[in-house]
Coordinates of N, CA and C in Angstrom, one line a residue:
X159 N 90.3 104.5 133.8 CA 91.3 104.3 132.5 C 91.9 106.0 132.0
X160 N 92.9 105.5 131.5 CA 93.7 106.8 131.0 C 93.1 107.6 129.8
X161 N 93.8 108.9 129.8 CA 93.3 109.8 128.6 C 94.6 109.4 127.5
X162 N 95.6 109.0 128.1 CA 96.5 109.0 127.0 C 96.9 107.4 126.6
X163 N 95.9 106.5 126.8 CA 96.6 105.1 126.4 C 95.5 104.7 125.5
X164 N 95.2 103.4 124.9 CA 93.6 103.1 124.4 C 93.3 102.5 125.6
X165 N 92.0 102.0 125.7 CA 91.0 101.2 126.8 C 91.0 99.6 126.6
X166 N 91.6 99.5 127.9 CA 92.3 98.4 127.9 C 90.9 97.0 127.7
X167 N 91.3 96.3 127.6 CA 89.7 94.7 127.5 C 88.6 95.1 126.6
X168 N 89.1 96.1 126.1 CA 87.7 96.6 124.5 C 88.4 96.8 123.5
X169 N 87.2 96.6 122.0 CA 87.9 96.7 121.1 C 87.1 98.1 120.1
X170 N 88.0 98.3 119.9 CA 87.3 99.5 118.9 C 86.4 99.1 118.1
X171 N 85.5 100.1 117.9 CA 83.9 99.6 116.9 C 84.6 100.2 115.4
X172 N 85.6 101.5 115.6 CA 86.3 101.2 114.1 C 87.6 101.9 114.2
X173 N 87.6 101.8 113.1 CA 89.2 102.6 113.3 C 89.7 103.2 111.7
X174 N 89.7 104.4 111.6 CA 90.1 105.1 110.5 C 91.4 106.1 110.7
X175 N 92.5 105.7 109.4 CA 93.6 106.9 109.5 C 92.8 107.9 109.1
X176 N 93.1 109.2 109.7 CA 92.4 110.7 109.1 C 93.6 110.7 108.3
X177 N 93.1 111.8 106.7 CA 94.2 112.3 105.6 C 93.9 113.3 105.2
X178 N 94.7 113.4 104.8 CA 95.2 114.9 104.0 C 94.2 115.8 103.2
X179 N 92.9 114.7 102.9 CA 91.8 115.3 102.1 C 90.8 115.7 103.3
X180 N 90.9 115.4 104.5 CA 90.4 115.1 105.5 C 90.8 116.7 106.2
X181 N 91.9 117.2 106.0 CA 92.1 118.1 106.5 C 91.4 119.5 106.6
X182 N 91.5 120.5 107.6 CA 90.9 122.0 107.4 C 91.7 123.4 107.3
X183 N 91.7 124.2 107.1 CA 92.8 125.6 106.4 C 93.2 125.4 108.0
X184 N 92.6 125.1 109.5 CA 93.3 125.3 110.4 C 94.6 124.3 110.3
X185 N 94.8 123.5 109.7 CA 95.9 122.7 110.1 C 95.6 121.2 110.3
X186 N 94.4 121.1 111.2 CA 93.9 119.5 111.9 C 92.7 119.2 111.0
X187 N 92.5 118.1 111.6 CA 91.3 117.8 110.6 C 90.3 118.2 111.5
X188 N 89.1 118.4 110.2 CA 87.9 118.7 110.0 C 87.0 118.6 111.0
X189 N 86.5 119.0 111.7 CA 85.5 118.3 112.6 C 84.4 117.8 112.5
X190 N 83.3 118.1 111.4 CA 82.4 117.4 111.1 C 82.8 116.1 110.3
X191 N 84.1 115.6 110.3 CA 85.0 114.7 109.4 C 84.7 113.6 110.7
X192 N 85.2 114.5 112.0 CA 85.1 113.3 113.4 C 83.2 114.1 113.8
X193 N 82.9 113.9 113.7 CA 81.6 114.0 114.2 C 81.1 113.2 113.7
X194 N 81.3 112.5 112.0 CA 80.4 111.7 110.9 C 81.0 110.4 112.0
X195 N 82.1 110.4 112.4 CA 82.6 109.1 113.1 C 82.7 108.5 113.6
X196 N 82.2 109.7 114.7 CA 81.2 109.5 116.4 C 79.8 108.8 115.6
X197 N 79.6 109.2 115.1 CA 78.2 109.0 114.8 C 77.7 107.4 114.2
X198 N 79.1 107.1 113.7 CA 78.8 105.5 113.0 C 79.1 104.5 114.0
X199 N 80.3 104.7 114.6 CA 80.4 103.7 115.9 C 79.4 103.8 116.7
X200 N 78.7 105.2 117.4 CA 77.9 105.4 118.4 C 76.3 104.6 117.3
X201 N 75.8 104.1 116.4 CA 75.0 103.1 116.1 C 75.2 102.3 116.2
X202 N 76.4 101.5 116.4 CA 76.5 100.1 116.0 C 76.0 99.6 117.4
X203 N 76.4 99.9 118.6 CA 75.7 99.5 119.4 C 74.4 99.7 120.0
X204 N 73.9 100.6 119.1 CA 72.3 100.8 119.5 C 71.5 99.9 118.6
X205 N 72.0 99.2 117.4 CA 71.7 98.4 116.1 C 71.9 97.4 116.6
X206 N 73.0 96.9 117.7 CA 72.8 95.8 118.4 C 72.0 95.3 119.2
X207 N 71.6 96.7 120.5 CA 70.9 96.9 121.2 C 69.3 96.0 120.8
X208 N 68.9 96.9 120.2 CA 67.4 97.0 119.1 C 67.1 95.8 118.4
X209 N 68.2 95.5 117.8 CA 68.4 94.4 116.7 C 67.0 94.6 115.1
X210 N 67.7 96.4 115.5 CA 67.0 96.7 114.3 C 67.2 98.3 114.0
X211 N 66.6 98.5 112.9 CA 67.2 99.9 113.1 C 67.2 101.3 113.9
X212 N 67.7 102.2 113.8 CA 67.7 103.0 115.1 C 68.3 104.7 114.0
X213 N 67.4 105.5 114.5 CA 67.9 106.7 114.2 C 68.4 107.5 115.0
X214 N 69.7 109.0 114.5 CA 70.4 109.5 116.0 C 68.6 110.6 116.1
X215 N 69.2 110.6 117.4 CA 67.8 111.8 117.9 C 68.4 112.9 118.1
X216 N 69.6 113.1 118.9 CA 69.8 114.3 119.2 C 71.7 113.9 119.5
X217 N 72.3 114.6 119.6 CA 73.8 114.7 120.1 C 73.6 115.4 121.4
X218 N 73.5 114.4 122.5 CA 73.9 115.2 124.0 C 74.5 116.0 124.2
X219 N 76.3 115.4 124.0 CA 77.3 116.1 124.2 C 78.2 115.7 123.3
X220 N 79.2 117.0 123.2 CA 80.4 116.5 122.5 C 81.3 117.3 122.3
X221 N 82.4 116.8 122.6 CA 83.9 117.6 123.5 C 85.0 117.2 122.4
X222 N 85.1 118.1 121.8 CA 86.7 117.9 121.0 C 88.0 118.8 122.5
X223 N 88.6 117.4 122.8 CA 89.4 117.7 123.3 C 91.2 118.2 122.8
X224 N 91.2 117.0 121.9 CA 92.8 117.7 121.4 C 92.5 116.9 119.8
X225 N 93.1 118.1 119.4 CA 93.6 118.3 117.3 C 93.9 116.7 117.2
X226 N 93.1 116.1 115.7 CA 93.9 115.0 114.9 C 94.3 115.6 113.9
X227 N 95.3 114.9 113.9 CA 95.8 115.5 112.8 C 95.9 114.3 111.6
X228 N 96.8 114.7 110.1 CA 96.9 113.6 109.0 C 97.7 112.6 109.5
X229 N 97.6 111.5 109.2 CA 98.1 110.2 109.8 C 98.1 109.5 110.7
X230 N 97.3 110.1 111.8 CA 96.5 110.0 113.2 C 95.9 109.0 112.6
X231 N 95.9 107.7 113.3 CA 94.8 106.4 113.4 C 93.9 106.7 114.7
X232 N 93.0 106.9 113.7 CA 91.8 107.3 114.9 C 90.9 106.0 115.4
X233 N 90.8 105.3 116.3 CA 90.2 104.5 117.4 C 88.9 105.2 118.3
X234 N 87.4 105.1 117.6 CA 86.4 105.1 118.0 C 85.9 103.5 119.2
X235 N 85.6 103.9 120.3 CA 84.8 103.0 121.1 C 83.5 103.7 122.0
X236 N 82.6 102.7 121.6 CA 81.4 102.9 122.0 C 80.7 102.2 122.9
X237 N 79.7 102.9 124.4 CA 78.8 101.9 124.5 C 77.9 102.7 124.7
X238 N 77.0 101.3 125.3 CA 75.5 102.0 125.8 C 76.0 102.8 127.6
X239 N 75.1 103.8 127.6 CA 75.1 104.1 129.1 C 73.8 104.1 129.6
X240 N 72.9 104.5 128.6 CA 71.7 104.5 129.2 C 69.9 104.1 128.6
X241 N 69.4 103.3 129.5 CA 67.8 103.5 128.4 C 67.0 103.4 128.8
X242 N 66.0 104.1 128.3 CA 64.5 104.8 128.1 C 63.6 103.6 127.2
X243 N 62.5 104.0 126.9 CA 61.2 102.9 126.6 C 61.5 102.7 125.0
X244 N 61.7 103.8 124.4 CA 62.2 103.7 122.6 C 63.4 104.2 122.4
X245 N 64.4 104.6 123.4 CA 65.7 105.4 122.9 C 66.9 104.9 124.1
X246 N 68.1 104.9 123.3 CA 68.8 104.8 124.8 C 70.0 105.6 124.6
X247 N 71.1 106.4 124.7 CA 72.1 106.8 125.1 C 73.2 105.8 124.7
X248 N 74.5 106.5 124.2 CA 75.3 105.7 123.9 C 76.7 106.7 124.0
X249 N 78.0 106.3 124.6 CA 79.1 107.5 125.0 C 80.3 107.2 124.1
X250 N 80.8 107.9 122.5 CA 82.1 107.1 122.3 C 82.7 108.1 122.5
X251 N 83.9 107.4 122.5 CA 85.2 107.8 123.3 C 86.3 107.6 122.2
X252 N 87.4 108.6 121.6 CA 87.7 108.9 120.1 C 89.4 108.9 120.9
X253 N 90.4 107.6 120.1 CA 91.6 108.3 120.9 C 92.3 108.4 119.2
X254 N 93.3 109.2 119.0 CA 94.4 109.2 117.9 C 95.7 108.3 118.5
X255 N 95.7 107.8 117.8 CA 97.5 107.3 117.7 C 98.5 108.4 116.8
X256 N 99.5 108.5 117.4 CA 100.2 108.9 116.6 C 101.5 108.6 116.4
X257 N 102.5 108.7 115.2 CA 103.6 108.0 115.0 C 104.6 109.3 114.6
X258 N 105.4 109.6 115.7 CA 106.3 110.6 115.4 C 107.6 110.2 115.6
X259 N 108.6 110.3 114.6 CA 109.6 109.9 115.3 C 109.8 108.4 115.2
X260 N 109.5 107.3 114.5 CA 109.4 105.7 115.4 C 109.0 105.8 116.7
X261 N 108.4 106.7 117.4 CA 107.7 106.1 118.8 C 106.2 106.9 118.3
X262 N 105.2 106.1 119.6 CA 104.3 106.0 119.1 C 103.0 106.8 120.1
X263 N 102.2 108.2 120.4 CA 101.7 107.9 121.5 C 99.9 107.8 121.0
X264 N 99.2 108.4 122.2 CA 98.2 107.9 122.7 C 97.3 109.1 122.8
X265 N 96.2 109.7 122.4 CA 95.6 110.7 123.3 C 94.0 110.4 122.8
X266 N 93.2 110.7 123.8 CA 91.9 110.8 124.2 C 91.6 112.4 122.8
X267 N 91.1 111.7 122.0 CA 91.4 113.6 121.1 C 89.0 114.0 121.3
X268 N 88.7 113.0 121.4 CA 86.8 113.4 121.5 C 86.1 112.7 122.6
X269 N 85.0 113.6 123.0 CA 84.2 112.5 123.6 C 82.9 112.9 123.6
X270 N 81.8 112.0 123.1 CA 80.1 112.6 122.7 C 79.6 111.1 123.5
X271 N 78.4 111.8 123.3 CA 76.8 111.0 124.5 C 75.9 111.4 123.1
X272 N 75.3 110.5 122.8 CA 74.4 110.6 121.6 C 72.9 109.8 121.9
X273 N 72.0 110.3 121.5 CA 70.3 109.4 122.0 C 70.2 108.5 120.4
X274 N 69.7 107.2 120.3 CA 69.6 106.7 119.3 C 68.3 106.2 119.5
X275 N 66.9 106.5 118.6 CA 66.0 105.8 119.1 C 65.4 104.0 117.9
X276 N 64.8 103.7 119.0 CA 64.4 102.4 117.6 C 63.1 102.6 116.9
X277 N 63.7 102.4 115.8 CA 62.8 102.9 114.5 C 61.4 101.5 114.3
X278 N 60.4 101.4 114.1 CA 60.2 100.4 113.3 C 59.7 100.9 111.7
X279 N 59.1 99.3 110.5 CA 59.4 99.6 109.5 C 58.5 100.8 109.1
X280 N 57.9 102.0 109.5 CA 57.3 103.0 109.3 C 58.0 104.6 109.8
X281 N 58.8 103.6 110.5 CA 59.6 104.5 110.8 C 59.2 105.3 112.3
X282 N 58.6 104.9 113.3 CA 57.8 105.4 114.0 C 58.8 104.8 115.1
X283 N 58.8 105.6 116.4 CA 59.7 105.3 117.7 C 58.6 103.4 118.0
X284 N 59.6 102.9 118.5 CA 59.3 101.6 119.0 C 59.7 101.4 120.4
X285 N 59.3 100.3 120.7 CA 60.0 100.0 122.2 C 60.8 98.8 122.2
X286 N 62.1 99.7 122.9 CA 63.4 98.5 122.8 C 62.9 97.1 123.0
X287 N 63.5 96.1 122.7 CA 63.2 95.0 123.1 C 63.7 94.3 124.4
X288 N 63.3 93.2 124.8 CA 63.3 92.9 125.5 C 64.4 92.2 125.8
X289 N 65.1 92.3 126.9 CA 66.7 91.0 126.8 C 66.2 90.0 127.5

């Protein structure tokens, strides 16, 4: 997969436009905004796999590759990359589509891996369901 195009044959988990209210004093979108949008789509394949609630246990890696700017359309792709007894790791890739002078470009802006833990009704770790 190229870092300058959206992944083929995959649907983004979420898409959201970056807005002026999300801009940092440095002129790009605030990193915390991007981090929150990474955690949300990361949790979705975890929820689907567990068929119940999960909590974010760790951010194993997080790399801001390129800045996101106001009016970029941000697309987040997420997939489970490994499983343990009660937890799973999800890789999230974030792309920004930018329109300038009528031309659209696309770049990978962020990549992260997060660990989610399946929890029971008492908020204690529980075994992942058998596939």
